[in-house]
Amino acid sequence: MIGVHKDPLALAPELLLLLGAVLTLLTGSYLPRERQWPARLIAALALVGSLTVAVVQAAGDDRMVYAHTYAVDGPTHTARVLVPLAALAVLALSVERTRGDRREAEFSVLVLLGSLGSVLLAGASDLLVLAVAYLLASFPLYALAGWARDARGAEAALKTYLLGALLGITLLLGVTLLYGLAGATDYAGLRDALGGAPRAALAVGVVALLAGLLFKAGAVPGHFWVPDAAAGATPPAAAFLTTVPKIGGLIALARVLLTVPDSVVDWRLLVAAVATAGMTLGNLAAFGQRDPLRLLGYSTVSQAGYALMAVAVAGRENALRALLFYLAAYALTNVGAFAVAAALPARTTLGAYRGLGRHRPWTTAALAVCLLGLVGTPPTAVFVGKLTVFSATWDGGMAWLVVVAALNTVASLFYYLRWLAPALTPAAPVAAPVEDVRPWASSTAVGAAAVTVALGVAAGPVLAVLPDGLLR
Amino acid sequence: MLSLTVFAPLVAAALLLSARRLPDRAVVWTWVVVAAAELALTVALWVTYDGEGIGHETDRPWIPGAGAGYHVGVDGLSLPLLALTAVVFLMCAVHTLRREREHDVRRFAVLFLALETTCLGLFAALDLILFFLFFDLSIVGMYLVIAGWGHGARAALSALKFFLYTFVGSLALLLGFIGLYAASTPHTFDIVELTGDPPLRGEGAGGALVLLALCVGLAVKTPTVPFHTWMPPAHTDAPAAGSAVLAAVLLKMGTYGFVRIAMPVLPDAWRTYALVVVVVGVVSVLYGALVALAQTDFKRMVAYTSVNHMGYVLLALGAAGIVGGGDAGTRTVAVTGAVVQMVSHGLITGALFLLAGVLRDRAGTYEMDAYGGLAGPAPRFAALTALAAFASLGLPGFSGFVAEFQIFAGSLGPAPVPTALALLGILVTAGLFLWALHRVFLGPPGNATASVHDLRPAETWSVVPLLALSVAVGLAPRWLLDTVEPAARRVVELVTG
């Protein structure tokens, strides 16, 4: 056992996010309403700074810091890189929507705080830190969901808040139970003590803990807020809500479940069942959607299901690596798809995308790449993600889950194509609607699409860098 | 050089896409030149390929974390198909030469060049994931061709049907690949390694299930009964060049997958279920021929004969795996015949679809009853169509005869009854082609006959080389057989263990 680490700079990436949030908030409150771009710039700089420091630190030794409550290891490094990247993309695609708004600076602050919560969630190696990180990762999101302050935003915020509060309490219950059973809150202590815990109590504790983290991941059964938030919040906020919390939530899930001996409570089967339900429900519900944003909302529910497959075999060979790669691929592709929707705010139904290819070829290409990417078409990143997740799951002894996932992929094809097909159909019956061009959002979409392809082609080196183990 | 051959069209496509100023005429000529260079490259690959085994090999790690590599190479199975791909794509480019009014020729050319890369890449791939990559991308490319340039009100729907069917098939294929990966030690997607040490040997449900997944995926693409329903609408609504590529090259991805992956990697399971393959093959032969007989639409008829012709391939491959009856020699003859049939069908059906496009181009319909007596106003068209039809029904002197003769000769020993049944298919196709020729070219003129004029030079020169090659194979098959036979023998050795 190592003693208390007196290493304040170990959390430099997290501190930069916090500092950035404070500075952005202060700058924003002193600036005139119509000239708030310096606040956004500060937020972006904080994200870039956090990202840079994270990359530098990733080269160093993995270690536990702050009295064994926080792991600075591979999965944390990955989250520290992924989350700011996704947040930067969200800031970029939100430029047109938030510019000149009274709460422009607040948007950036909420993005920074939400990112900070998500990173802390990923690194937490102690139940109490986990609980705090959960709250920090949740509250900015409630505000972000209702940021537009319109009726739909209010509904999105309320629904997110109610479910988040309820499942947050469940998570606290789980934390209490596990602490009571193990007499420790740090994961190393849990791991040692939970082997002899009574099975029923442990099962209740694990399920309660799971509920909160599944809410963060937007996975079944904590998914009810996802479609409403995706459609009700502004597209930039929706892109953030459906992407960033998943990164922290799923890594936290893998971390905490690995402390529970699966010989006592078979959480693997439980997670596999949750994954199955998530993919299936998400896909089936997406079929009937006419609003592209709602469709994307349900699609992210099903995507969380695929990622959970890797959690179900966590601890076995390549599982963690597959999870991290999948999260990276998913985050990129999902942000890209939302960016397309953000670039074309006037097109609120799938049918309205008819003839898009003729008028906006680049945006259409980005849409095609992102949607086909979400299906898992090579050579996009999600294909490699699915391949590694499927292989790891099959290897981990859950071939049936792979078959289920493949069938679900088939099903998902139908609704992604329901969006893509009109966009690629050449003939537009009426003249194209006059729409304001949103260069930031559409450039973000094109950029994200390009990077998904690049990440898919260059998956080898990236996979080699990703860790396959974690500290506790 | 192989990688250059595979990716050169893609590079050309990217260049064409960025050169927005280029006039349409120059775009098509660039396309023709690139396609011709591709043909030259594949010929060079063939000429410099020496002996048995895999030549022009490149093996680099690509996604080592997932066990996938960039592994390409050629042998007697892939060389003929690479050459076929290059020929058919060149002919499609030539066919488009005189069609500037076809809308958006630049993107059409770009799409076909990209499609050429996926086809060449698939036939060169020696890694399952690489194979899958090109397999899926070819589906996306073909979808765009049908949806963007297809004709008729239902083109978008046909394209969607095509996409959904073949994509679902590809997922079954992926499932099978992952199964192979998980079963192999050490884990790998490399076809050569998997062939050298096949996983899932012996008894057990694993091999059967993985083979089932592979066969479903490949059968959808081939297509065989009962997975063929996507094909007639896709063919009917695709543009002429699209149909030609779809029939001549993309269908071969399915049959090629059987000889390249399913047979060598799962020899035990293939032996066990060979009879199923034979039955599916025979049913495809007879069903395809009979349904083709009932068509009134010329292009649909040709589409259904593809089901029939691909059925012969399956018959031969299945027969090669049947235990007992026939020696290694006859099995090799069957597998060789199957590969030759792939090439032959590509040449002949490519020509037939390009010719069918002429009907649509002139009078807007494929209905055979709308025509009649076309031999008068369009003698060159009539002569070439008749030639292609005779080639397709397997008349001696054409490549189809060489292929089908070998298939029947090789299959008769291991599977006498199915082979006898399949022979009936030849009778039916002979009848239907003669009847179709009669309806379109002879007799009194129909409603649309007046609007048909004879072939333009570009149309003639896109069809003649295909048929000339078919005749060349038919009259002097040795050069093709010498390449195919050693590889076919190796497949047989692997399957019979």
mmCIF file of N, CA and C in Angstrom, chain A residues 318 358 372 375 377-379 383-384 387-388 390-391 394-395 402-403 406 409-410 413-414 417 421 424 426 456-457 459-461 463, chain B residues 20 62-66 104 107 129 132-133 136-137 140 143-144 147-148 160 163-164 167-168 171 174-175 178-179 181-182 187 189:
data_model
loop_
_atom_site.group_PDB
_atom_site.id
_atom_site.type_symbol
_atom_site.label_atom_id
_atom_site.label_comp_id
_atom_site.label_asym_id
_atom_site.label_seq_id
_atom_site.Cartn_x
_atom_site.Cartn_y
_atom_site.Cartn_z
ATOM 1 N N ASN A 318 -8.559 -7.799 -23.698
ATOM 2 C CA ASN A 318 -8.976 -6.835 -24.721
ATOM 3 C C ASN A 318 -10.307 -6.149 -24.458
ATOM 4 N N ARG A 358 -28.029 17.504 -53.195
ATOM 5 C CA ARG A 358 -27.834 18.426 -54.301
ATOM 6 C C ARG A 358 -27.341 19.787 -53.805
ATOM 7 N N LEU A 372 -23.670 5.935 -41.517
ATOM 8 C CA LEU A 372 -23.133 4.615 -41.850
ATOM 9 C C LEU A 372 -22.126 4.200 -40.795
ATOM 10 N N VAL A 375 -23.912 2.717 -37.956
ATOM 11 C CA VAL A 375 -24.281 1.331 -38.272
ATOM 12 C C VAL A 375 -23.082 0.419 -38.042
ATOM 13 N N THR A 377 -20.195 0.593 -40.599
ATOM 14 C CA THR A 377 -19.658 0.263 -41.916
ATOM 15 C C THR A 377 -18.161 0.543 -41.922
ATOM 16 N N PRO A 378 -17.356 -0.394 -42.401
ATOM 17 C CA PRO A 378 -15.948 -0.073 -42.546
ATOM 18 C C PRO A 378 -15.781 0.976 -43.631
ATOM 19 N N PRO A 379 -14.745 1.778 -43.618
ATOM 20 C CA PRO A 379 -13.646 1.779 -42.649
ATOM 21 C C PRO A 379 -13.828 2.820 -41.542
ATOM 22 N N PHE A 383 -16.886 0.923 -36.844
ATOM 23 C CA PHE A 383 -16.736 -0.458 -37.322
ATOM 24 C C PHE A 383 -15.640 -1.173 -36.545
ATOM 25 N N VAL A 384 -14.482 -0.533 -36.445
ATOM 26 C CA VAL A 384 -13.389 -1.158 -35.694
ATOM 27 C C VAL A 384 -13.804 -1.308 -34.230
ATOM 28 N N LEU A 387 -16.061 -4.186 -34.065
ATOM 29 C CA LEU A 387 -15.277 -5.399 -34.292
ATOM 30 C C LEU A 387 -14.539 -5.803 -33.022
ATOM 31 N N THR A 388 -13.886 -4.838 -32.389
ATOM 32 C CA THR A 388 -13.125 -5.184 -31.190
ATOM 33 C C THR A 388 -14.055 -5.556 -30.046
ATOM 34 N N PHE A 390 -17.126 -6.826 -30.328
ATOM 35 C CA PHE A 390 -17.711 -8.138 -30.634
ATOM 36 C C PHE A 390 -16.688 -9.246 -30.382
ATOM 37 N N SER A 391 -15.454 -9.016 -30.856
ATOM 38 C CA SER A 391 -14.436 -10.062 -30.683
ATOM 39 C C SER A 391 -14.173 -10.309 -29.205
ATOM 40 N N TRP A 394 -17.131 -12.182 -27.710
ATOM 41 C CA TRP A 394 -17.148 -13.592 -28.140
ATOM 42 C C TRP A 394 -16.066 -14.356 -27.391
ATOM 43 N N ASP A 395 -14.885 -13.720 -27.325
ATOM 44 C CA ASP A 395 -13.755 -14.313 -26.644
ATOM 45 C C ASP A 395 -14.030 -14.498 -25.163
ATOM 46 N N VAL A 402 -23.057 -11.553 -28.886
ATOM 47 C CA VAL A 402 -22.580 -11.047 -30.170
ATOM 48 C C VAL A 402 -23.646 -11.256 -31.236
ATOM 49 N N VAL A 403 -24.289 -12.425 -31.201
ATOM 50 C CA VAL A 403 -25.349 -12.691 -32.178
ATOM 51 C C VAL A 403 -26.487 -11.690 -31.991
ATOM 52 N N ALA A 406 -25.411 -8.436 -33.381
ATOM 53 C CA ALA A 406 -25.405 -8.412 -34.844
ATOM 54 C C ALA A 406 -26.827 -8.263 -35.376
ATOM 55 N N THR A 409 -27.772 -4.784 -35.015
ATOM 56 C CA THR A 409 -27.152 -3.934 -36.021
ATOM 57 C C THR A 409 -27.966 -3.962 -37.305
ATOM 58 N N VAL A 410 -28.443 -5.155 -37.652
ATOM 59 C CA VAL A 410 -29.309 -5.280 -38.820
ATOM 60 C C VAL A 410 -30.528 -4.384 -38.654
ATOM 61 N N LEU A 413 -29.986 -0.656 -39.051
ATOM 62 C CA LEU A 413 -29.808 -0.229 -40.441
ATOM 63 C C LEU A 413 -31.051 0.476 -40.970
ATOM 64 N N PHE A 414 -32.217 -0.038 -40.615
ATOM 65 C CA PHE A 414 -33.454 0.473 -41.206
ATOM 66 C C PHE A 414 -33.671 1.937 -40.845
ATOM 67 N N LEU A 417 -31.083 4.383 -42.296
ATOM 68 C CA LEU A 417 -31.338 4.588 -43.722
ATOM 69 C C LEU A 417 -32.571 5.438 -43.950
ATOM 70 N N ALA A 421 -31.608 7.922 -46.683
ATOM 71 C CA ALA A 421 -32.157 7.738 -48.030
ATOM 72 C C ALA A 421 -32.752 9.028 -48.591
ATOM 73 N N LEU A 424 -30.117 11.440 -49.773
ATOM 74 C CA LEU A 424 -29.388 11.077 -50.984
ATOM 75 C C LEU A 424 -30.288 11.038 -52.200
ATOM 76 N N PRO A 426 -32.124 12.250 -55.192
ATOM 77 C CA PRO A 426 -31.769 13.461 -55.907
ATOM 78 C C PRO A 426 -32.904 14.477 -56.031
ATOM 79 N N GLY A 456 -10.701 5.118 -38.118
ATOM 80 C CA GLY A 456 -10.953 3.742 -38.531
ATOM 81 C C GLY A 456 -9.771 3.161 -39.274
ATOM 82 N N VAL A 457 -9.192 3.942 -40.182
ATOM 83 C CA VAL A 457 -8.075 3.439 -40.977
ATOM 84 C C VAL A 457 -6.831 3.283 -40.109
ATOM 85 N N ALA A 459 -6.659 2.658 -36.991
ATOM 86 C CA ALA A 459 -7.065 2.094 -35.703
ATOM 87 C C ALA A 459 -5.933 1.331 -35.031
ATOM 88 N N GLY A 460 -5.036 0.767 -35.834
ATOM 89 C CA GLY A 460 -3.977 -0.063 -35.271
ATOM 90 C C GLY A 460 -3.165 0.643 -34.203
ATOM 91 N N PRO A 461 -2.500 1.749 -34.569
ATOM 92 C CA PRO A 461 -1.694 2.457 -33.560
ATOM 93 C C PRO A 461 -2.521 2.935 -32.369
ATOM 94 N N LEU A 463 -5.250 1.609 -31.098
ATOM 95 C CA LEU A 463 -5.544 0.466 -30.227
ATOM 96 C C LEU A 463 -4.311 0.066 -29.425
ATOM 97 N N ARG B 20 -12.977 20.320 -60.479
ATOM 98 C CA ARG B 20 -14.343 20.686 -60.832
ATOM 99 C C ARG B 20 -14.449 21.369 -62.187
ATOM 100 N N TRP B 62 -2.142 -3.870 -39.653
ATOM 101 C CA TRP B 62 -3.052 -2.736 -39.851
ATOM 102 C C TRP B 62 -3.729 -2.397 -38.526
ATOM 103 N N ILE B 63 -4.481 -3.344 -37.999
ATOM 104 C CA ILE B 63 -5.059 -3.150 -36.672
ATOM 105 C C ILE B 63 -4.597 -4.323 -35.831
ATOM 106 N N PRO B 64 -3.335 -4.328 -35.429
ATOM 107 C CA PRO B 64 -2.834 -5.518 -34.719
ATOM 108 C C PRO B 64 -3.630 -5.807 -33.454
ATOM 109 N N GLY B 65 -4.132 -4.759 -32.834
ATOM 110 C CA GLY B 65 -4.919 -4.961 -31.617
ATOM 111 C C GLY B 65 -6.131 -5.833 -31.855
ATOM 112 N N ALA B 66 -6.664 -5.792 -33.082
ATOM 113 C CA ALA B 66 -7.841 -6.584 -33.387
ATOM 114 C C ALA B 66 -7.501 -7.784 -34.263
ATOM 115 N N ASP B 104 -24.690 14.486 -64.619
ATOM 116 C CA ASP B 104 -23.631 14.432 -63.628
ATOM 117 C C ASP B 104 -22.624 13.322 -63.900
ATOM 118 N N ARG B 107 -19.591 12.729 -61.318
ATOM 119 C CA ARG B 107 -19.775 11.906 -60.113
ATOM 120 C C ARG B 107 -19.980 10.441 -60.464
ATOM 121 N N ILE B 129 -10.944 -9.137 -42.505
ATOM 122 C CA ILE B 129 -11.476 -7.795 -42.266
ATOM 123 C C ILE B 129 -11.291 -6.921 -43.493
ATOM 124 N N PHE B 132 -13.953 -7.919 -45.772
ATOM 125 C CA PHE B 132 -15.236 -7.360 -45.330
ATOM 126 C C PHE B 132 -15.317 -5.868 -45.645
ATOM 127 N N LEU B 133 -14.207 -5.183 -45.458
ATOM 128 C CA LEU B 133 -14.170 -3.746 -45.758
ATOM 129 C C LEU B 133 -14.584 -3.487 -47.198
ATOM 130 N N ASP B 136 -18.327 -4.441 -47.959
ATOM 131 C CA ASP B 136 -19.322 -3.463 -47.519
ATOM 132 C C ASP B 136 -19.270 -2.194 -48.351
ATOM 133 N N LEU B 137 -18.066 -1.744 -48.665
ATOM 134 C CA LEU B 137 -17.969 -0.507 -49.428
ATOM 135 C C LEU B 137 -18.540 -0.683 -50.830
ATOM 136 N N VAL B 140 -22.192 -0.025 -50.556
ATOM 137 C CA VAL B 140 -22.514 1.399 -50.460
ATOM 138 C C VAL B 140 -22.374 2.058 -51.830
ATOM 139 N N TYR B 143 -25.171 1.028 -54.126
ATOM 140 C CA TYR B 143 -26.411 1.679 -53.696
ATOM 141 C C TYR B 143 -26.493 3.074 -54.287
ATOM 142 N N LEU B 144 -25.383 3.813 -54.217
ATOM 143 C CA LEU B 144 -25.379 5.177 -54.737
ATOM 144 C C LEU B 144 -25.591 5.176 -56.248
ATOM 145 N N ALA B 147 -29.378 4.342 -56.752
ATOM 146 C CA ALA B 147 -30.262 5.401 -56.261
ATOM 147 C C ALA B 147 -30.055 6.693 -57.053
ATOM 148 N N GLY B 148 -28.847 6.963 -57.489
ATOM 149 C CA GLY B 148 -28.566 8.225 -58.151
ATOM 150 C C GLY B 148 -28.828 8.209 -59.646
ATOM 151 N N LEU B 160 -32.680 0.689 -52.149
ATOM 152 C CA LEU B 160 -32.777 0.454 -50.711
ATOM 153 C C LEU B 160 -32.894 -1.041 -50.420
ATOM 154 N N PHE B 163 -29.601 -2.581 -50.861
ATOM 155 C CA PHE B 163 -28.707 -2.241 -49.756
ATOM 156 C C PHE B 163 -29.041 -3.071 -48.523
ATOM 157 N N LEU B 164 -30.329 -3.098 -48.190
ATOM 158 C CA LEU B 164 -30.712 -3.794 -46.963
ATOM 159 C C LEU B 164 -30.372 -5.275 -47.046
ATOM 160 N N PHE B 167 -26.537 -5.837 -47.188
ATOM 161 C CA PHE B 167 -25.869 -5.388 -45.966
ATOM 162 C C PHE B 167 -26.165 -6.343 -44.816
ATOM 163 N N VAL B 168 -27.411 -6.786 -44.759
ATOM 164 C CA VAL B 168 -27.758 -7.770 -43.728
ATOM 165 C C VAL B 168 -26.929 -9.029 -43.935
ATOM 166 N N LEU B 171 -23.548 -8.633 -42.585
ATOM 167 C CA LEU B 171 -23.418 -8.742 -41.129
ATOM 168 C C LEU B 171 -23.350 -10.208 -40.700
ATOM 169 N N LEU B 174 -19.905 -11.088 -41.219
ATOM 170 C CA LEU B 174 -19.026 -10.569 -40.164
ATOM 171 C C LEU B 174 -19.100 -11.445 -38.920
ATOM 172 N N LEU B 175 -20.306 -11.880 -38.626
ATOM 173 C CA LEU B 175 -20.497 -12.763 -37.473
ATOM 174 C C LEU B 175 -19.665 -14.039 -37.642
ATOM 175 N N ILE B 178 -16.014 -13.242 -37.106
ATOM 176 C CA ILE B 178 -15.652 -13.107 -35.693
ATOM 177 C C ILE B 178 -15.595 -14.488 -35.041
ATOM 178 N N GLY B 179 -16.497 -15.355 -35.473
ATOM 179 C CA GLY B 179 -16.464 -16.725 -34.960
ATOM 180 C C GLY B 179 -15.143 -17.404 -35.296
ATOM 181 N N TYR B 181 -12.353 -15.916 -35.939
ATOM 182 C CA TYR B 181 -11.312 -15.221 -35.178
ATOM 183 C C TYR B 181 -11.245 -15.762 -33.761
ATOM 184 N N ALA B 182 -12.416 -15.904 -33.137
ATOM 185 C CA ALA B 182 -12.427 -16.344 -31.742
ATOM 186 C C ALA B 182 -11.972 -17.795 -31.622
ATOM 187 N N HIS B 187 -5.406 -15.778 -32.050
ATOM 188 C CA HIS B 187 -6.487 -15.100 -32.745
ATOM 189 C C HIS B 187 -5.979 -14.367 -33.979
ATOM 190 N N PHE B 189 -7.327 -12.843 -38.164
ATOM 191 C CA PHE B 189 -8.274 -12.733 -39.267
ATOM 192 C C PHE B 189 -7.593 -13.070 -40.585
#
